[in-house]
JSON list of C-alpha atoms in Angstrom, two decimals:
[
{"chain": "O", "resi": 1, "resn": "ASN", "atom": "CA", "xyz": [15.84, 70.40, 5.95]},
{"chain": "O", "resi": 2, "resn": "HIS", "atom": "CA", "xyz": [13.21, 69.50, 3.53]},
{"chain": "O", "resi": 3, "resn": "THR", "atom": "CA", "xyz": [13.80, 65.66, 3.41]},
{"chain": "O", "resi": 4, "resn": "LEU", "atom": "CA", "xyz": [10.49, 64.96, 4.99]},
{"chain": "O", "resi": 5, "resn": "PHE", "atom": "CA", "xyz": [8.67, 65.90, 1.89]},
{"chain": "O", "resi": 6, "resn": "LEU", "atom": "CA", "xyz": [10.47, 63.41, 0.00]},
{"chain": "O", "resi": 7, "resn": "MET", "atom": "CA", "xyz": [9.48, 60.65, 2.44]},
{"chain": "O", "resi": 8, "resn": "PRO", "atom": "CA", "xyz": [6.44, 58.41, 1.73]},
{"chain": "O", "resi": 9, "resn": "GLN", "atom": "CA", "xyz": [3.13, 59.70, 2.93]},
{"chain": "O", "resi": 10, "resn": "TYR", "atom": "CA", "xyz": [0.24, 57.72, 4.26]},
{"chain": "O", "resi": 11, "resn": "ILE", "atom": "CA", "xyz": [-3.31, 58.22, 5.12]},
{"chain": "O", "resi": 12, "resn": "TYR", "atom": "CA", "xyz": [-6.11, 56.10, 6.96]},
{"chain": "O", "resi": 13, "resn": "THR", "atom": "CA", "xyz": [-9.65, 56.94, 7.65]},
{"chain": "O", "resi": 14, "resn": "ALA", "atom": "CA", "xyz": [-11.40, 54.89, 10.24]},
{"chain": "O", "resi": 15, "resn": "LYS", "atom": "CA", "xyz": [-15.17, 55.17, 9.33]},
{"chain": "O", "resi": 16, "resn": "GLY", "atom": "CA", "xyz": [-17.95, 54.82, 12.06]},
{"chain": "O", "resi": 17, "resn": "VAL", "atom": "CA", "xyz": [-15.64, 54.71, 15.02]},
{"chain": "O", "resi": 18, "resn": "VAL", "atom": "CA", "xyz": [-18.33, 54.29, 17.99]},
{"chain": "O", "resi": 19, "resn": "SER", "atom": "CA", "xyz": [-17.97, 55.70, 21.42]},
{"chain": "O", "resi": 20, "resn": "SER", "atom": "CA", "xyz": [-18.80, 53.49, 24.22]},
{"chain": "O", "resi": 21, "resn": "THR", "atom": "CA", "xyz": [-22.76, 53.23, 25.55]},
{"chain": "O", "resi": 22, "resn": "SER", "atom": "CA", "xyz": [-21.65, 55.31, 28.62]},
{"chain": "O", "resi": 23, "resn": "ALA", "atom": "CA", "xyz": [-21.50, 59.07, 28.09]},
{"chain": "O", "resi": 24, "resn": "GLY", "atom": "CA", "xyz": [-18.60, 60.82, 29.11]},
{"chain": "O", "resi": 25, "resn": "SER", "atom": "CA", "xyz": [-16.19, 57.82, 28.95]},
{"chain": "O", "resi": 26, "resn": "GLU", "atom": "CA", "xyz": [-12.80, 58.36, 26.86]},
{"chain": "O", "resi": 27, "resn": "ASP", "atom": "CA", "xyz": [-12.60, 55.72, 24.05]},
{"chain": "O", "resi": 28, "resn": "VAL", "atom": "CA", "xyz": [-9.36, 55.27, 22.08]},
{"chain": "O", "resi": 29, "resn": "ALA", "atom": "CA", "xyz": [-10.36, 55.64, 18.32]},
{"chain": "O", "resi": 30, "resn": "ILE", "atom": "CA", "xyz": [-7.08, 55.03, 16.60]},
{"chain": "O", "resi": 31, "resn": "THR", "atom": "CA", "xyz": [-3.57, 53.89, 17.09]},
{"chain": "O", "resi": 32, "resn": "ILE", "atom": "CA", "xyz": [-0.52, 53.88, 15.05]},
{"chain": "O", "resi": 33, "resn": "LYS", "atom": "CA", "xyz": [2.97, 52.63, 15.35]},
{"chain": "O", "resi": 34, "resn": "GLY", "atom": "CA", "xyz": [6.05, 52.33, 13.29]},
{"chain": "O", "resi": 35, "resn": "VAL", "atom": "CA", "xyz": [7.14, 48.64, 12.68]},
{"chain": "O", "resi": 36, "resn": "PRO", "atom": "CA", "xyz": [9.65, 47.37, 13.27]},
{"chain": "O", "resi": 37, "resn": "ALA", "atom": "CA", "xyz": [9.58, 49.60, 16.54]},
{"chain": "O", "resi": 38, "resn": "ALA", "atom": "CA", "xyz": [13.34, 49.98, 16.59]},
{"chain": "O", "resi": 39, "resn": "SER", "atom": "CA", "xyz": [13.71, 51.75, 13.06]},
{"chain": "O", "resi": 40, "resn": "THR", "atom": "CA", "xyz": [10.45, 53.22, 11.87]},
{"chain": "O", "resi": 41, "resn": "VAL", "atom": "CA", "xyz": [9.33, 56.55, 13.18]},
{"chain": "O", "resi": 42, "resn": "VAL", "atom": "CA", "xyz": [6.03, 57.83, 12.35]},
{"chain": "O", "resi": 43, "resn": "TRP", "atom": "CA", "xyz": [5.60, 61.63, 11.76]},
{"chain": "O", "resi": 44, "resn": "VAL", "atom": "CA", "xyz": [1.84, 62.68, 12.06]},
{"chain": "O", "resi": 45, "resn": "LYS", "atom": "CA", "xyz": [1.10, 65.75, 9.93]},
{"chain": "O", "resi": 46, "resn": "ARG", "atom": "CA", "xyz": [-2.77, 65.64, 9.93]},
{"chain": "O", "resi": 47, "resn": "ILE", "atom": "CA", "xyz": [-5.79, 64.74, 12.04]},
{"chain": "O", "resi": 48, "resn": "GLN", "atom": "CA", "xyz": [-9.50, 65.20, 11.37]},
{"chain": "O", "resi": 49, "resn": "VAL", "atom": "CA", "xyz": [-12.24, 63.86, 13.32]},
{"chain": "O", "resi": 50, "resn": "SER", "atom": "CA", "xyz": [-15.99, 64.51, 12.38]},
{"chain": "O", "resi": 51, "resn": "ALA", "atom": "CA", "xyz": [-19.05, 63.22, 14.33]},
{"chain": "O", "resi": 52, "resn": "HIS", "atom": "CA", "xyz": [-22.23, 62.09, 12.75]},
{"chain": "O", "resi": 53, "resn": "THR", "atom": "CA", "xyz": [-24.44, 63.27, 15.63]},
{"chain": "O", "resi": 54, "resn": "PRO", "atom": "CA", "xyz": [-27.26, 65.59, 14.99]},
{"chain": "O", "resi": 55, "resn": "ASN", "atom": "CA", "xyz": [-27.48, 67.47, 18.17]},
{"chain": "O", "resi": 56, "resn": "ASP", "atom": "CA", "xyz": [-24.96, 69.78, 20.00]},
{"chain": "O", "resi": 57, "resn": "ASN", "atom": "CA", "xyz": [-22.87, 67.67, 22.03]},
{"chain": "O", "resi": 58, "resn": "ARG", "atom": "CA", "xyz": [-19.37, 68.25, 23.10]},
{"chain": "O", "resi": 59, "resn": "ILE", "atom": "CA", "xyz": [-16.57, 66.07, 21.60]},
{"chain": "O", "resi": 60, "resn": "SER", "atom": "CA", "xyz": [-13.15, 66.00, 23.22]},
{"chain": "O", "resi": 61, "resn": "VAL", "atom": "CA", "xyz": [-10.18, 64.68, 21.14]},
{"chain": "O", "resi": 62, "resn": "ARG", "atom": "CA", "xyz": [-7.05, 63.87, 23.07]},
{"chain": "O", "resi": 63, "resn": "GLY", "atom": "CA", "xyz": [-3.50, 62.67, 21.52]},
{"chain": "O", "resi": 64, "resn": "TYR", "atom": "CA", "xyz": [-1.24, 60.72, 23.45]},
{"chain": "O", "resi": 65, "resn": "LEU", "atom": "CA", "xyz": [2.00, 58.88, 23.00]},
{"chain": "O", "resi": 66, "resn": "THR", "atom": "CA", "xyz": [1.46, 55.47, 24.63]},
{"chain": "O", "resi": 67, "resn": "THR", "atom": "CA", "xyz": [3.52, 52.36, 25.14]},
{"chain": "O", "resi": 68, "resn": "SER", "atom": "CA", "xyz": [0.97, 50.04, 24.10]},
{"chain": "O", "resi": 69, "resn": "THR", "atom": "CA", "xyz": [-2.51, 49.75, 22.20]},
{"chain": "O", "resi": 70, "resn": "VAL", "atom": "CA", "xyz": [-5.66, 48.77, 23.60]},
{"chain": "O", "resi": 71, "resn": "GLY", "atom": "CA", "xyz": [-6.98, 45.27, 23.87]},
{"chain": "O", "resi": 72, "resn": "GLY", "atom": "CA", "xyz": [-9.45, 44.06, 20.86]},
{"chain": "O", "resi": 73, "resn": "ALA", "atom": "CA", "xyz": [-8.22, 46.83, 18.71]},
{"chain": "O", "resi": 74, "resn": "VAL", "atom": "CA", "xyz": [-8.35, 45.66, 14.93]},
{"chain": "O", "resi": 75, "resn": "ALA", "atom": "CA", "xyz": [-5.06, 45.85, 12.97]},
{"chain": "O", "resi": 76, "resn": "THR", "atom": "CA", "xyz": [-5.39, 47.25, 9.33]},
{"chain": "O", "resi": 77, "resn": "VAL", "atom": "CA", "xyz": [-3.12, 48.39, 6.66]},
{"chain": "O", "resi": 78, "resn": "ALA", "atom": "CA", "xyz": [-2.37, 52.21, 5.63]},
{"chain": "O", "resi": 79, "resn": "VAL", "atom": "CA", "xyz": [-2.70, 53.35, 2.24]},
{"chain": "O", "resi": 80, "resn": "PRO", "atom": "CA", "xyz": [-0.01, 55.35, 0.25]},
{"chain": "O", "resi": 81, "resn": "LYS", "atom": "CA", "xyz": [-1.33, 58.75, -0.84]},
{"chain": "O", "resi": 82, "resn": "ASN", "atom": "CA", "xyz": [0.95, 58.22, -4.02]},
{"chain": "O", "resi": 83, "resn": "PRO", "atom": "CA", "xyz": [0.77, 54.82, -5.75]},
{"chain": "O", "resi": 84, "resn": "LEU", "atom": "CA", "xyz": [4.45, 54.93, -6.46]},
{"chain": "O", "resi": 85, "resn": "PHE", "atom": "CA", "xyz": [5.32, 54.75, -2.73]},
{"chain": "O", "resi": 86, "resn": "ARG", "atom": "CA", "xyz": [5.85, 51.49, -1.08]},
{"chain": "O", "resi": 87, "resn": "ILE", "atom": "CA", "xyz": [3.05, 49.86, 1.32]},
{"chain": "O", "resi": 88, "resn": "GLY", "atom": "CA", "xyz": [3.39, 51.59, 4.84]},
{"chain": "O", "resi": 89, "resn": "SER", "atom": "CA", "xyz": [5.21, 49.70, 7.58]},
{"chain": "O", "resi": 90, "resn": "ALA", "atom": "CA", "xyz": [3.33, 51.27, 10.27]},
{"chain": "O", "resi": 91, "resn": "SER", "atom": "CA", "xyz": [0.67, 49.22, 12.05]},
{"chain": "O", "resi": 92, "resn": "VAL", "atom": "CA", "xyz": [-2.73, 50.89, 12.44]},
{"chain": "O", "resi": 93, "resn": "PHE", "atom": "CA", "xyz": [-5.27, 49.87, 15.10]},
{"chain": "O", "resi": 94, "resn": "ILE", "atom": "CA", "xyz": [-8.81, 50.90, 15.39]},
{"chain": "O", "resi": 95, "resn": "LYS", "atom": "CA", "xyz": [-11.62, 50.42, 17.94]},
{"chain": "O", "resi": 96, "resn": "PRO", "atom": "CA", "xyz": [-14.12, 47.89, 16.56]},
{"chain": "O", "resi": 97, "resn": "THR", "atom": "CA", "xyz": [-17.23, 48.14, 18.72]},
{"chain": "O", "resi": 98, "resn": "THR", "atom": "CA", "xyz": [-19.11, 50.27, 21.35]},
{"chain": "O", "resi": 99, "resn": "THR", "atom": "CA", "xyz": [-17.38, 48.43, 24.18]},
{"chain": "O", "resi": 100, "resn": "ALA", "atom": "CA", "xyz": [-15.62, 50.89, 26.54]},
{"chain": "O", "resi": 101, "resn": "THR", "atom": "CA", "xyz": [-11.76, 50.90, 26.12]},
{"chain": "O", "resi": 102, "resn": "SER", "atom": "CA", "xyz": [-9.38, 52.39, 28.58]},
{"chain": "O", "resi": 103, "resn": "THR", "atom": "CA", "xyz": [-6.47, 54.58, 27.58]},
{"chain": "O", "resi": 104, "resn": "PRO", "atom": "CA", "xyz": [-3.20, 52.57, 27.32]},
{"chain": "O", "resi": 105, "resn": "THR", "atom": "CA", "xyz": [-0.13, 53.45, 29.39]},
{"chain": "O", "resi": 106, "resn": "VAL", "atom": "CA", "xyz": [0.45, 57.04, 28.79]},
{"chain": "O", "resi": 107, "resn": "PHE", "atom": "CA", "xyz": [4.19, 57.88, 27.82]},
{"chain": "O", "resi": 108, "resn": "ALA", "atom": "CA", "xyz": [2.95, 61.82, 27.07]},
{"chain": "O", "resi": 109, "resn": "SER", "atom": "CA", "xyz": [0.06, 63.79, 26.71]},
{"chain": "O", "resi": 110, "resn": "LEU", "atom": "CA", "xyz": [0.25, 65.85, 23.55]},
{"chain": "O", "resi": 111, "resn": "PHE", "atom": "CA", "xyz": [-3.15, 67.83, 23.31]},
{"chain": "O", "resi": 112, "resn": "GLU", "atom": "CA", "xyz": [-6.71, 68.11, 23.89]},
{"chain": "O", "resi": 113, "resn": "ALA", "atom": "CA", "xyz": [-9.34, 69.91, 22.04]},
{"chain": "O", "resi": 114, "resn": "ASN", "atom": "CA", "xyz": [-12.92, 70.21, 22.11]},
{"chain": "O", "resi": 115, "resn": "PHE", "atom": "CA", "xyz": [-15.74, 70.79, 19.50]},
{"chain": "O", "resi": 116, "resn": "ASN", "atom": "CA", "xyz": [-19.47, 70.81, 18.65]},
{"chain": "O", "resi": 117, "resn": "ALA", "atom": "CA", "xyz": [-20.50, 67.33, 17.61]},
{"chain": "O", "resi": 118, "resn": "ARG", "atom": "CA", "xyz": [-22.21, 69.13, 14.56]},
{"chain": "O", "resi": 119, "resn": "GLY", "atom": "CA", "xyz": [-18.79, 70.34, 13.13]},
{"chain": "O", "resi": 120, "resn": "VAL", "atom": "CA", "xyz": [-15.45, 68.69, 12.10]},
{"chain": "O", "resi": 121, "resn": "TRP", "atom": "CA", "xyz": [-12.14, 69.30, 14.02]},
{"chain": "O", "resi": 122, "resn": "GLU", "atom": "CA", "xyz": [-8.79, 69.19, 12.12]},
{"chain": "O", "resi": 123, "resn": "TRP", "atom": "CA", "xyz": [-5.42, 69.93, 12.96]},
{"chain": "O", "resi": 124, "resn": "ILE", "atom": "CA", "xyz": [-2.93, 70.18, 10.30]},
{"chain": "O", "resi": 125, "resn": "ALA", "atom": "CA", "xyz": [1.14, 70.56, 11.00]},
{"chain": "O", "resi": 126, "resn": "ARG", "atom": "CA", "xyz": [2.27, 73.96, 9.71]},
{"chain": "O", "resi": 127, "resn": "ASP", "atom": "CA", "xyz": [5.93, 72.71, 9.10]},
{"chain": "O", "resi": 128, "resn": "GLU", "atom": "CA", "xyz": [8.18, 69.67, 10.02]},
{"chain": "O", "resi": 129, "resn": "LEU", "atom": "CA", "xyz": [8.63, 71.17, 13.60]},
{"chain": "O", "resi": 130, "resn": "ASP", "atom": "CA", "xyz": [5.10, 71.01, 14.09]},
{"chain": "O", "resi": 131, "resn": "TYR", "atom": "CA", "xyz": [4.81, 67.07, 13.58]},
{"chain": "O", "resi": 132, "resn": "PHE", "atom": "CA", "xyz": [3.62, 64.54, 16.24]},
{"chain": "O", "resi": 133, "resn": "ILE", "atom": "CA", "xyz": [6.59, 62.03, 16.32]},
{"chain": "O", "resi": 134, "resn": "THR", "atom": "CA", "xyz": [6.64, 58.80, 17.47]},
{"chain": "O", "resi": 135, "resn": "TYR", "atom": "CA", "xyz": [9.73, 57.26, 19.37]},
{"chain": "O", "resi": 136, "resn": "PRO", "atom": "CA", "xyz": [10.98, 53.67, 19.22]},
{"chain": "O", "resi": 137, "resn": "SER", "atom": "CA", "xyz": [8.39, 51.54, 21.04]},
{"chain": "O", "resi": 138, "resn": "THR", "atom": "CA", "xyz": [5.71, 54.24, 21.44]},
{"chain": "O", "resi": 139, "resn": "TYR", "atom": "CA", "xyz": [2.34, 54.60, 19.61]},
{"chain": "O", "resi": 140, "resn": "PHE", "atom": "CA", "xyz": [0.55, 57.79, 18.69]},
{"chain": "O", "resi": 141, "resn": "THR", "atom": "CA", "xyz": [-2.95, 57.19, 20.16]},
{"chain": "O", "resi": 142, "resn": "LEU", "atom": "CA", "xyz": [-6.07, 59.28, 19.33]},
{"chain": "O", "resi": 143, "resn": "SER", "atom": "CA", "xyz": [-8.90, 59.11, 21.76]},
{"chain": "O", "resi": 144, "resn": "PHE", "atom": "CA", "xyz": [-12.36, 60.73, 21.89]},
{"chain": "O", "resi": 145, "resn": "LEU", "atom": "CA", "xyz": [-14.86, 61.52, 24.45]},
{"chain": "O", "resi": 146, "resn": "SER", "atom": "CA", "xyz": [-18.50, 62.79, 24.21]},
{"chain": "O", "resi": 147, "resn": "THR", "atom": "CA", "xyz": [-21.12, 64.11, 26.36]},
{"chain": "O", "resi": 148, "resn": "SER", "atom": "CA", "xyz": [-23.58, 61.52, 24.93]},
{"chain": "O", "resi": 149, "resn": "ALA", "atom": "CA", "xyz": [-23.27, 57.80, 24.43]},
{"chain": "O", "resi": 150, "resn": "SER", "atom": "CA", "xyz": [-22.66, 55.94, 21.32]},
{"chain": "O", "resi": 151, "resn": "VAL", "atom": "CA", "xyz": [-21.38, 58.61, 19.03]},
{"chain": "O", "resi": 152, "resn": "THR", "atom": "CA", "xyz": [-20.10, 57.67, 15.52]},
{"chain": "O", "resi": 153, "resn": "ALA", "atom": "CA", "xyz": [-17.42, 59.54, 14.28]},
{"chain": "O", "resi": 154, "resn": "ASP", "atom": "CA", "xyz": [-14.69, 59.42, 11.13]},
{"chain": "O", "resi": 155, "resn": "VAL", "atom": "CA", "xyz": [-11.14, 59.72, 12.32]},
{"chain": "O", "resi": 156, "resn": "THR", "atom": "CA", "xyz": [-8.46, 60.41, 9.57]},
{"chain": "O", "resi": 157, "resn": "LEU", "atom": "CA", "xyz": [-4.60, 60.48, 10.28]},
{"chain": "O", "resi": 158, "resn": "GLU", "atom": "CA", "xyz": [-2.11, 61.33, 7.83]},
{"chain": "O", "resi": 159, "resn": "TRP", "atom": "CA", "xyz": [1.54, 60.68, 8.49]},
{"chain": "O", "resi": 160, "resn": "ILE", "atom": "CA", "xyz": [5.12, 60.12, 6.90]},
{"chain": "O", "resi": 161, "resn": "GLU", "atom": "CA", "xyz": [7.29, 57.38, 7.53]}
]
């Protein structure tokens, strides 16, 4: 079934997401949810995280399905990859400050990956069986943790809805 390739694709890059001022604390960087919750499913197909730290710190990236977003997150609008696609209905929330955030209520833990802060970490779905899929009333939440404080990163998500 290749109908996913005909569905609208969206991309959002959260530029300059900053971890908290406490080293080693996990912070939610970006959260997306299909809206309305009862009918829109989000299929995450690509994730990229690049840190802007000129040293050899370890960055951990974690993906979750959660049942809420974090307090203080800023809502924004997704960009269609093709101008012929409709405006996305998914809600995107980003972390706006260095204030520490707690992980929302976790429905399922999806993955954890580690990389050097001088590098870039990227995950790309191989096919439609490899996507991370939100269920009604769940959010896809990406968090990161650094061994140093106030690490700045760009976080990119691509999805189909």
